[in-house]
């Protein structure tokens, strides 16, 4: 019984924030597509060969002002493909509460890419999106790390 009351108390305390956030950010999100995604040249850790990594990156951006400060709820979806046949999808949410004031946000992505022969490669990277208050001006990838997991049993 105590556990149910605890869960109920948490739900009641969070409910006003959920209602307020949906009330503030009304309307459909803006959809921004980068057809080339995050183009990177790297060495495939499973084959030892150089390959190109890319694919479309789609951002769903919901911008609004609250208490005189910029906010954005951002959902992103990246269909990652490589020139040697590995593919996978990465997606995630981000929130920009306007605290940095620098017109950018940074996100960390983790992806699992599967090759045509069943090999699995893991990818971890950071990407930064720069904006000038009106539009996205630059997309930057850094801290790119890959490793080969091998074939599943």
PDB file of N, CA, C and O in Angstrom, residues 18 20-26 28-30 59-64 70-76 92-98 105:
ATOM      1  N   UNK A  18       4.108  18.101 -16.858  1.00  0.00           N
ATOM      2  CA  UNK A  18       3.773  17.499 -18.144  1.00  0.00           C
ATOM      3  C   UNK A  18       2.690  18.304 -18.849  1.00  0.00           C
ATOM      4  O   UNK A  18       2.770  18.566 -20.044  1.00  0.00           O
ATOM      5  N   UNK A  20       1.989  21.521 -18.346  1.00  0.00           N
ATOM      6  CA  UNK A  20       2.538  22.839 -18.697  1.00  0.00           C
ATOM      7  C   UNK A  20       3.416  22.755 -19.934  1.00  0.00           C
ATOM      8  O   UNK A  20       3.335  23.605 -20.817  1.00  0.00           O
ATOM      9  N   UNK A  21       4.259  21.725 -20.037  1.00  0.00           N
ATOM     10  CA  UNK A  21       5.161  21.642 -21.187  1.00  0.00           C
ATOM     11  C   UNK A  21       4.403  21.407 -22.478  1.00  0.00           C
ATOM     12  O   UNK A  21       4.750  21.945 -23.515  1.00  0.00           O
ATOM     13  N   UNK A  22       3.327  20.621 -22.439  1.00  0.00           N
ATOM     14  CA  UNK A  22       2.562  20.413 -23.660  1.00  0.00           C
ATOM     15  C   UNK A  22       1.733  21.639 -23.996  1.00  0.00           C
ATOM     16  O   UNK A  22       1.486  21.922 -25.156  1.00  0.00           O
ATOM     17  N   UNK A  23       1.319  22.393 -22.986  1.00  0.00           N
ATOM     18  CA  UNK A  23       0.541  23.602 -23.242  1.00  0.00           C
ATOM     19  C   UNK A  23       1.412  24.691 -23.847  1.00  0.00           C
ATOM     20  O   UNK A  23       0.967  25.481 -24.671  1.00  0.00           O
ATOM     21  N   UNK A  24       2.674  24.775 -23.459  1.00  0.00           N
ATOM     22  CA  UNK A  24       3.573  25.814 -23.951  1.00  0.00           C
ATOM     23  C   UNK A  24       3.981  25.530 -25.395  1.00  0.00           C
ATOM     24  O   UNK A  24       3.969  26.408 -26.237  1.00  0.00           O
ATOM     25  N   UNK A  25       4.373  24.301 -25.688  1.00  0.00           N
ATOM     26  CA  UNK A  25       4.871  23.945 -27.023  1.00  0.00           C
ATOM     27  C   UNK A  25       3.730  23.398 -27.860  1.00  0.00           C
ATOM     28  O   UNK A  25       3.577  22.207 -28.009  1.00  0.00           O
ATOM     29  N   UNK A  26       2.917  24.301 -28.417  1.00  0.00           N
ATOM     30  CA  UNK A  26       1.781  23.887 -29.234  1.00  0.00           C
ATOM     31  C   UNK A  26       2.163  23.875 -30.710  1.00  0.00           C
ATOM     32  O   UNK A  26       3.084  24.537 -31.117  1.00  0.00           O
ATOM     33  N   UNK A  28       2.675  21.756 -34.590  1.00  0.00           N
ATOM     34  CA  UNK A  28       3.580  20.699 -35.055  1.00  0.00           C
ATOM     35  C   UNK A  28       5.035  21.160 -35.000  1.00  0.00           C
ATOM     36  O   UNK A  28       5.326  22.344 -35.113  1.00  0.00           O
ATOM     37  N   UNK A  29       5.956  20.219 -34.841  1.00  0.00           N
ATOM     38  CA  UNK A  29       7.378  20.594 -34.835  1.00  0.00           C
ATOM     39  C   UNK A  29       7.854  20.952 -36.240  1.00  0.00           C
ATOM     40  O   UNK A  29       7.302  20.490 -37.233  1.00  0.00           O
ATOM     41  N   UNK A  30       8.889  21.774 -36.296  1.00  0.00           N
ATOM     42  CA  UNK A  30       9.548  22.062 -37.568  1.00  0.00           C
ATOM     43  C   UNK A  30      10.421  20.857 -37.899  1.00  0.00           C
ATOM     44  O   UNK A  30      11.095  20.312 -37.029  1.00  0.00           O
ATOM     45  N   UNK A  59      15.764  16.208 -38.016  1.00  0.00           N
ATOM     46  CA  UNK A  59      15.487  16.828 -36.721  1.00  0.00           C
ATOM     47  C   UNK A  59      14.032  17.257 -36.685  1.00  0.00           C
ATOM     48  O   UNK A  59      13.522  17.825 -37.658  1.00  0.00           O
ATOM     49  N   UNK A  60      13.378  17.001 -35.582  1.00  0.00           N
ATOM     50  CA  UNK A  60      12.018  17.492 -35.333  1.00  0.00           C
ATOM     51  C   UNK A  60      12.152  18.500 -34.197  1.00  0.00           C
ATOM     52  O   UNK A  60      12.418  18.127 -33.055  1.00  0.00           O
ATOM     53  N   UNK A  61      12.002  19.784 -34.515  1.00  0.00           N
ATOM     54  CA  UNK A  61      12.311  20.854 -33.568  1.00  0.00           C
ATOM     55  C   UNK A  61      11.030  21.570 -33.152  1.00  0.00           C
ATOM     56  O   UNK A  61      10.273  22.051 -33.998  1.00  0.00           O
ATOM     57  N   UNK A  62      10.805  21.629 -31.861  1.00  0.00           N
ATOM     58  CA  UNK A  62       9.664  22.334 -31.285  1.00  0.00           C
ATOM     59  C   UNK A  62      10.220  23.481 -30.451  1.00  0.00           C
ATOM     60  O   UNK A  62      10.718  23.264 -29.351  1.00  0.00           O
ATOM     61  N   UNK A  63      10.181  24.715 -30.979  1.00  0.00           N
ATOM     62  CA  UNK A  63      10.758  25.867 -30.293  1.00  0.00           C
ATOM     63  C   UNK A  63       9.657  26.700 -29.632  1.00  0.00           C
ATOM     64  O   UNK A  63       8.556  26.818 -30.164  1.00  0.00           O
ATOM     65  N   UNK A  64      10.004  27.286 -28.481  1.00  0.00           N
ATOM     66  CA  UNK A  64       9.061  28.176 -27.806  1.00  0.00           C
ATOM     67  C   UNK A  64       9.821  29.009 -26.774  1.00  0.00           C
ATOM     68  O   UNK A  64      10.941  28.702 -26.415  1.00  0.00           O
ATOM     69  N   UNK A  70      14.498  31.219 -24.385  1.00  0.00           N
ATOM     70  CA  UNK A  70      14.335  30.282 -25.500  1.00  0.00           C
ATOM     71  C   UNK A  70      14.383  28.843 -24.990  1.00  0.00           C
ATOM     72  O   UNK A  70      15.207  28.494 -24.139  1.00  0.00           O
ATOM     73  N   UNK A  71      13.524  28.007 -25.533  1.00  0.00           N
ATOM     74  CA  UNK A  71      13.526  26.572 -25.247  1.00  0.00           C
ATOM     75  C   UNK A  71      13.299  25.828 -26.556  1.00  0.00           C
ATOM     76  O   UNK A  71      12.641  26.331 -27.456  1.00  0.00           O
ATOM     77  N   UNK A  72      13.816  24.616 -26.633  1.00  0.00           N
ATOM     78  CA  UNK A  72      13.542  23.755 -27.782  1.00  0.00           C
ATOM     79  C   UNK A  72      13.525  22.302 -27.331  1.00  0.00           C
ATOM     80  O   UNK A  72      14.386  21.869 -26.563  1.00  0.00           O
ATOM     81  N   UNK A  73      12.523  21.589 -27.790  1.00  0.00           N
ATOM     82  CA  UNK A  73      12.481  20.141 -27.638  1.00  0.00           C
ATOM     83  C   UNK A  73      12.847  19.589 -29.004  1.00  0.00           C
ATOM     84  O   UNK A  73      12.192  19.921 -30.004  1.00  0.00           O
ATOM     85  N   UNK A  74      13.872  18.779 -29.059  1.00  0.00           N
ATOM     86  CA  UNK A  74      14.391  18.303 -30.339  1.00  0.00           C
ATOM     87  C   UNK A  74      14.445  16.782 -30.322  1.00  0.00           C
ATOM     88  O   UNK A  74      14.992  16.182 -29.398  1.00  0.00           O
ATOM     89  N   UNK A  75      13.858  16.195 -31.342  1.00  0.00           N
ATOM     90  CA  UNK A  75      13.955  14.749 -31.522  1.00  0.00           C
ATOM     91  C   UNK A  75      14.707  14.539 -32.820  1.00  0.00           C
ATOM     92  O   UNK A  75      14.444  15.204 -33.820  1.00  0.00           O
ATOM     93  N   UNK A  76      15.682  13.645 -32.827  1.00  0.00           N
ATOM     94  CA  UNK A  76      16.461  13.420 -34.046  1.00  0.00           C
ATOM     95  C   UNK A  76      16.457  11.946 -34.418  1.00  0.00           C
ATOM     96  O   UNK A  76      16.295  11.069 -33.576  1.00  0.00           O
ATOM     97  N   UNK A  92      17.143   9.932 -30.888  1.00  0.00           N
ATOM     98  CA  UNK A  92      17.169  10.367 -29.504  1.00  0.00           C
ATOM     99  C   UNK A  92      16.507  11.712 -29.316  1.00  0.00           C
ATOM    100  O   UNK A  92      16.275  12.446 -30.264  1.00  0.00           O
ATOM    101  N   UNK A  93      16.209  12.019 -28.070  1.00  0.00           N
ATOM    102  CA  UNK A  93      15.645  13.329 -27.743  1.00  0.00           C
ATOM    103  C   UNK A  93      16.713  14.267 -27.202  1.00  0.00           C
ATOM    104  O   UNK A  93      17.735  13.836 -26.685  1.00  0.00           O
ATOM    105  N   UNK A  94      16.490  15.552 -27.340  1.00  0.00           N
ATOM    106  CA  UNK A  94      17.334  16.574 -26.730  1.00  0.00           C
ATOM    107  C   UNK A  94      16.448  17.714 -26.275  1.00  0.00           C
ATOM    108  O   UNK A  94      15.397  17.962 -26.855  1.00  0.00           O
ATOM    109  N   UNK A  95      16.907  18.413 -25.265  1.00  0.00           N
ATOM    110  CA  UNK A  95      16.187  19.586 -24.767  1.00  0.00           C
ATOM    111  C   UNK A  95      17.187  20.722 -24.656  1.00  0.00           C
ATOM    112  O   UNK A  95      18.263  20.560 -24.098  1.00  0.00           O
ATOM    113  N   UNK A  96      16.855  21.867 -25.219  1.00  0.00           N
ATOM    114  CA  UNK A  96      17.677  23.071 -25.090  1.00  0.00           C
ATOM    115  C   UNK A  96      16.868  24.071 -24.284  1.00  0.00           C
ATOM    116  O   UNK A  96      15.859  24.584 -24.750  1.00  0.00           O
ATOM    117  N   UNK A  97      17.295  24.329 -23.075  1.00  0.00           N
ATOM    118  CA  UNK A  97      16.592  25.277 -22.220  1.00  0.00           C
ATOM    119  C   UNK A  97      17.203  26.664 -22.278  1.00  0.00           C
ATOM    120  O   UNK A  97      16.977  27.487 -21.402  1.00  0.00           O
ATOM    121  N   UNK A  98      17.997  26.931 -23.301  1.00  0.00           N
ATOM    122  CA  UNK A  98      18.525  28.265 -23.506  1.00  0.00           C
ATOM    123  C   UNK A  98      19.531  28.710 -22.466  1.00  0.00           C
ATOM    124  O   UNK A  98      19.749  29.895 -22.273  1.00  0.00           O
ATOM    125  N   UNK A 105      23.582  23.216 -29.480  1.00  0.00           N
ATOM    126  CA  UNK A 105      23.410  22.141 -28.514  1.00  0.00           C
ATOM    127  C   UNK A 105      24.227  20.948 -28.993  1.00  0.00           C
ATOM    128  O   UNK A 105      24.517  20.799 -30.165  1.00  0.00           O
TER     129      UNK A 105
END
